[in-house]
Coordinates of C-alpha atoms in Angstrom, one line a residue:
M1 CA -220.2 183.1 -8.1
I2 CA -221.1 181.1 -11.3
K3 CA -218.4 181.5 -14.3
L4 CA -219.4 178.6 -16.3
V5 CA -223.0 177.5 -17.4
L6 CA -223.4 173.8 -18.9
S7 CA -226.9 173.3 -20.5
D8 CA -228.8 170.5 -22.3
L9 CA -230.4 171.5 -25.1
D10 CA -233.5 169.8 -26.2
S11 CA -236.4 170.0 -23.7
T12 CA -234.3 171.8 -21.4
L13 CA -233.0 175.3 -22.9
L14 CA -234.8 174.6 -26.3
W15 CA -238.5 173.1 -26.2
Q16 CA -239.9 170.3 -28.7
G17 CA -242.8 172.7 -29.8
D18 CA -240.2 175.6 -30.9
Q19 CA -238.4 172.8 -33.4
H20 CA -235.5 172.9 -31.1
I21 CA -234.3 176.4 -32.2
A22 CA -233.4 179.1 -29.8
T23 CA -235.9 181.5 -29.5
P24 CA -234.7 185.4 -29.4
F25 CA -235.1 185.6 -25.6
A26 CA -232.8 182.6 -25.1
L27 CA -230.4 184.2 -27.4
E28 CA -230.4 187.5 -25.6
A29 CA -230.1 185.3 -21.9
I30 CA -227.0 183.8 -23.3
H31 CA -225.3 186.9 -24.6
A32 CA -226.3 188.6 -21.2
L33 CA -224.3 185.7 -19.4
Q34 CA -221.6 186.3 -21.9
D35 CA -221.6 189.9 -21.3
A36 CA -221.0 189.5 -17.8
G37 CA -217.9 187.4 -18.1
V38 CA -219.5 183.9 -17.7
H39 CA -218.7 181.2 -20.1
F40 CA -222.0 179.5 -21.6
A41 CA -221.6 176.2 -23.1
P42 CA -224.3 174.1 -24.6
A43 CA -224.0 170.5 -23.2
T44 CA -225.6 168.1 -25.7
G45 CA -225.6 164.6 -27.2
R46 CA -225.8 166.4 -30.7
I47 CA -222.8 167.2 -32.9
Y48 CA -221.4 170.7 -33.0
R49 CA -222.4 170.8 -36.8
D50 CA -226.1 170.9 -35.6
L51 CA -225.4 173.6 -33.4
D52 CA -225.8 176.6 -36.0
V53 CA -229.2 175.8 -36.8
M54 CA -230.3 175.2 -33.2
F55 CA -228.9 178.6 -32.0
A56 CA -230.5 180.5 -35.5
G57 CA -226.7 181.1 -36.9
D58 CA -225.5 183.1 -33.7
S59 CA -222.1 181.3 -33.7
R60 CA -221.2 183.7 -30.5
A61 CA -223.9 181.9 -28.3
Y62 CA -222.5 178.5 -29.0
S63 CA -218.4 179.0 -29.7
T64 CA -218.1 176.9 -26.2
A65 CA -219.8 173.8 -26.5
V66 CA -219.6 170.1 -24.9
T67 CA -221.1 167.8 -28.0
S68 CA -221.5 164.2 -28.8
N69 CA -222.0 163.6 -25.0
G70 CA -218.4 165.0 -24.0
Q71 CA -216.7 163.3 -27.1
L72 CA -215.9 166.6 -28.8
V73 CA -215.4 169.8 -26.8
Y74 CA -215.0 173.5 -28.0
L75 CA -214.0 176.5 -26.5
D76 CA -214.5 179.7 -28.1
G77 CA -214.9 178.0 -31.5
E78 CA -211.8 175.8 -31.1
L79 CA -211.8 172.2 -31.0
V80 CA -209.8 171.3 -27.8
D81 CA -210.6 167.9 -26.9
S82 CA -211.7 164.5 -29.0
T83 CA -212.2 161.2 -27.9
P84 CA -213.6 159.1 -31.1
M85 CA -215.4 155.6 -30.4
A86 CA -213.5 152.2 -30.8
R87 CA -214.6 151.0 -34.3
E88 CA -214.5 147.5 -33.0
G89 CA -217.3 148.2 -30.3
L90 CA -219.6 149.9 -32.8
E91 CA -219.3 146.7 -35.2
G92 CA -219.9 144.6 -32.3
V93 CA -223.3 146.3 -31.5
R94 CA -224.1 146.1 -35.5
R95 CA -223.6 142.6 -35.3
A96 CA -225.5 142.3 -31.9
L97 CA -228.6 144.2 -33.8
V98 CA -228.4 141.8 -36.7
D99 CA -231.1 139.2 -35.0
V100 CA -233.0 142.4 -33.2
P101 CA -235.9 143.2 -35.8
D102 CA -236.9 146.8 -34.4
A103 CA -233.3 148.4 -33.7
Y104 CA -230.8 149.7 -35.9
L105 CA -227.5 151.3 -35.4
V106 CA -226.7 154.9 -36.9
V107 CA -223.6 156.5 -37.5
E108 CA -222.5 159.8 -38.1
Y109 CA -219.4 161.1 -40.3
G110 CA -218.7 164.6 -41.9
G111 CA -222.4 165.6 -40.8
Q112 CA -224.3 162.6 -42.5
K113 CA -226.2 160.4 -40.3
M114 CA -226.0 156.7 -42.1
A115 CA -227.9 153.4 -40.9
V116 CA -225.5 150.4 -40.8
D117 CA -226.5 147.0 -42.1
A118 CA -230.6 148.4 -42.6
P119 CA -232.7 148.1 -45.6
L120 CA -232.5 151.8 -47.4
D121 CA -236.2 151.3 -48.2
F122 CA -237.3 150.8 -44.7
V123 CA -235.0 153.6 -43.5
L124 CA -236.9 155.8 -46.0
A125 CA -240.3 154.6 -45.1
H126 CA -239.8 155.5 -41.3
P127 CA -238.6 159.1 -41.2
D128 CA -239.7 159.5 -37.8
N129 CA -237.4 156.9 -36.4
F130 CA -234.6 157.8 -39.2
W131 CA -234.7 161.5 -39.3
H132 CA -232.1 163.1 -41.6
V133 CA -230.7 159.3 -42.4
E134 CA -230.9 159.1 -46.2
Q135 CA -228.0 156.5 -46.7
V136 CA -227.1 152.8 -45.1
L137 CA -223.8 151.2 -45.1
P138 CA -223.0 147.5 -44.8
E139 CA -220.7 147.9 -41.7
V140 CA -219.2 150.6 -39.8
P141 CA -216.5 152.6 -41.4
N142 CA -212.7 152.5 -40.3
E143 CA -212.5 156.2 -40.0
P144 CA -213.0 157.7 -36.3
C145 CA -216.7 158.2 -35.3
F146 CA -217.7 160.8 -32.8
K147 CA -221.5 160.1 -32.9
A148 CA -223.5 157.1 -33.0
N149 CA -226.8 155.8 -31.7
V150 CA -229.6 153.0 -32.0
R151 CA -232.8 153.8 -33.1
V152 CA -235.6 151.4 -31.5
T153 CA -238.7 151.6 -34.1
S154 CA -241.1 150.0 -31.5
K155 CA -243.7 152.8 -30.5
D156 CA -243.5 151.5 -27.0
F157 CA -240.9 153.2 -25.2
S158 CA -240.3 150.3 -22.6
R159 CA -239.1 148.6 -25.9
A160 CA -236.1 150.7 -26.2
L161 CA -235.4 150.5 -22.3
E162 CA -235.2 146.9 -23.0
V163 CA -233.1 147.2 -25.8
R164 CA -230.7 149.7 -23.8
D165 CA -230.4 147.3 -20.8
A166 CA -229.7 144.2 -23.4
L167 CA -226.9 146.2 -25.1
A168 CA -225.4 147.5 -21.8
A169 CA -225.0 143.9 -20.3
R170 CA -223.1 142.8 -23.5
F171 CA -220.9 145.8 -24.2
A172 CA -219.1 146.8 -21.0
S173 CA -216.8 149.2 -22.7
M174 CA -219.6 151.4 -23.9
E175 CA -222.4 153.4 -22.5
F176 CA -225.9 153.3 -23.7
T177 CA -228.5 156.3 -22.6
C178 CA -231.7 157.6 -23.6
P179 CA -231.3 161.6 -24.4
M180 CA -235.3 162.2 -25.1
P181 CA -237.5 160.8 -22.7
G182 CA -240.0 158.7 -24.3
V183 CA -238.5 158.5 -27.8
G184 CA -236.7 155.1 -29.0
H185 CA -233.3 156.7 -29.5
L186 CA -230.2 155.5 -27.5
D187 CA -226.7 157.4 -27.5
L188 CA -223.8 155.5 -27.7
T189 CA -220.5 156.5 -25.8
P190 CA -217.2 155.2 -24.8
K191 CA -217.5 153.8 -21.2
G192 CA -216.9 156.6 -18.5
F193 CA -217.5 159.4 -21.1
G194 CA -220.2 161.9 -20.2
K195 CA -221.0 165.6 -20.9
E196 CA -219.2 165.7 -17.3
H197 CA -215.8 165.0 -19.0
G198 CA -216.5 168.2 -21.2
G199 CA -217.3 170.3 -18.5
D200 CA -214.4 169.1 -16.2
F201 CA -212.2 169.7 -19.5
L202 CA -213.7 173.5 -19.7
M203 CA -213.5 173.8 -16.2
E204 CA -209.7 173.0 -15.9
R205 CA -208.8 174.9 -19.0
L206 CA -210.8 178.3 -17.7
G207 CA -209.1 177.6 -14.3
L208 CA -212.5 177.1 -12.3
S209 CA -213.6 175.1 -9.3
P210 CA -216.5 172.7 -9.3
D211 CA -218.9 175.2 -7.3
E212 CA -218.2 177.9 -10.0
V213 CA -219.8 175.5 -12.5
C214 CA -223.7 175.5 -13.3
C215 CA -225.4 172.7 -15.4
F216 CA -229.2 172.1 -16.5
G217 CA -230.6 169.0 -17.7
D218 CA -233.6 167.0 -18.0
A219 CA -232.9 163.4 -19.3
E220 CA -231.1 160.4 -18.7
N221 CA -228.0 161.5 -20.7
D222 CA -228.1 164.3 -18.2
L223 CA -227.7 162.4 -14.9
G224 CA -223.7 162.0 -15.1
L225 CA -223.4 165.9 -15.4
L226 CA -225.9 167.1 -12.7
S227 CA -224.4 164.3 -10.0
H228 CA -221.1 165.5 -10.8
Y229 CA -221.4 169.4 -9.5
P230 CA -222.8 170.7 -7.0
N231 CA -224.9 173.7 -8.7
S232 CA -226.9 171.2 -10.5
V233 CA -230.4 172.1 -12.0
A234 CA -233.4 170.0 -13.3
V235 CA -236.2 171.7 -15.3
A236 CA -239.6 171.0 -14.2
N237 CA -240.4 168.5 -17.1
A238 CA -237.2 166.4 -16.4
V239 CA -237.5 162.7 -15.8
P240 CA -237.7 161.9 -12.2
A241 CA -234.2 160.6 -11.6
V242 CA -232.9 163.8 -12.8
K243 CA -235.2 165.8 -10.6
E244 CA -233.9 163.5 -7.6
V245 CA -230.3 164.3 -8.4
A246 CA -230.4 167.9 -9.2
R247 CA -229.7 170.3 -6.2
W248 CA -232.0 173.2 -7.4
H249 CA -235.0 173.2 -9.8
V250 CA -236.6 175.7 -12.2
G251 CA -239.8 175.8 -13.8
P252 CA -240.7 174.0 -17.3
A253 CA -238.7 174.2 -20.5
N254 CA -241.9 175.6 -22.6
E255 CA -241.6 178.7 -20.3
E256 CA -238.2 179.3 -21.1
S257 CA -237.3 178.6 -17.7
V258 CA -233.6 177.9 -18.2
A259 CA -233.3 181.4 -20.3
H260 CA -234.6 183.2 -17.2
A261 CA -232.3 181.4 -15.1
L262 CA -229.6 182.3 -17.5
L263 CA -230.4 186.3 -16.7
D264 CA -230.4 185.8 -13.2
I265 CA -227.0 184.1 -13.3
A266 CA -225.7 187.2 -15.5
R267 CA -227.1 189.6 -12.9
A268 CA -225.6 187.8 -9.9
A269 CA -222.4 187.8 -11.7
G270 CA -222.4 191.5 -12.2
E271 CA -222.8 191.7 -8.5
G272 CA -220.3 188.9 -7.6
L273 CA -223.3 187.0 -6.1
M274 CA -224.7 183.7 -6.6
P275 CA -228.2 183.7 -8.7
S276 CA -231.4 184.0 -6.6
F277 CA -232.8 180.8 -7.7
M278 CA -230.1 179.2 -5.7
H279 CA -231.0 180.6 -2.2
P280 CA -233.0 177.8 -0.1

């Protein structure tokens, strides 16, 4: 039976039309899962601080979480694992982008998102690219960083992929992924780090095996997670590579398909069985 569920948020559990905030039905499904003795963990590129708004202030729903693409892991509200990015790597990215007119590094400290080596008037004039970014820095600070990304301002998503590939070829110690299909936003993580790292940490801490883990996703930064566990699930709106790697499939995010799947898992767990959507 499934005993740990790892779920991506944006366009997976949550839908863009709902401003990325969990619906009452989704929260009800998470609680049913927890009441059945199954751990639920958001597995997201976002930081833990963002989750309170995304889960409508329901701290129980996100008390266990894999955030910052696996760099920060929480269990029952306690931070249990953390891996910062190397400052020299982030500074290297900042310097590499100096001659790239449409891409800028954004770092996050204490819940504040700041653009590095970018004109403040330009940042403020492009809120669609720099959402929640209202400060700029001349260089990357010395303090540990657990969240960084590159914002590509071109409206052509192929340009974001071009920037991603160029950075990946230049910086072998880092990973560059697109967490939101069609959006010029690249997440940065240390090489070899992904949501599956946090999933494995929770799995081992809870004394579980891989076949007792279920994971849901839709985007490029979910590929490592879904290829890592046997009970991987893609939503219908997932990118083709995610659909291909996932073992199981459910409906689209805008129909709350993951929430329905969570209820199925909860019912099955109460009977010591696997959920119905995992039967061939």
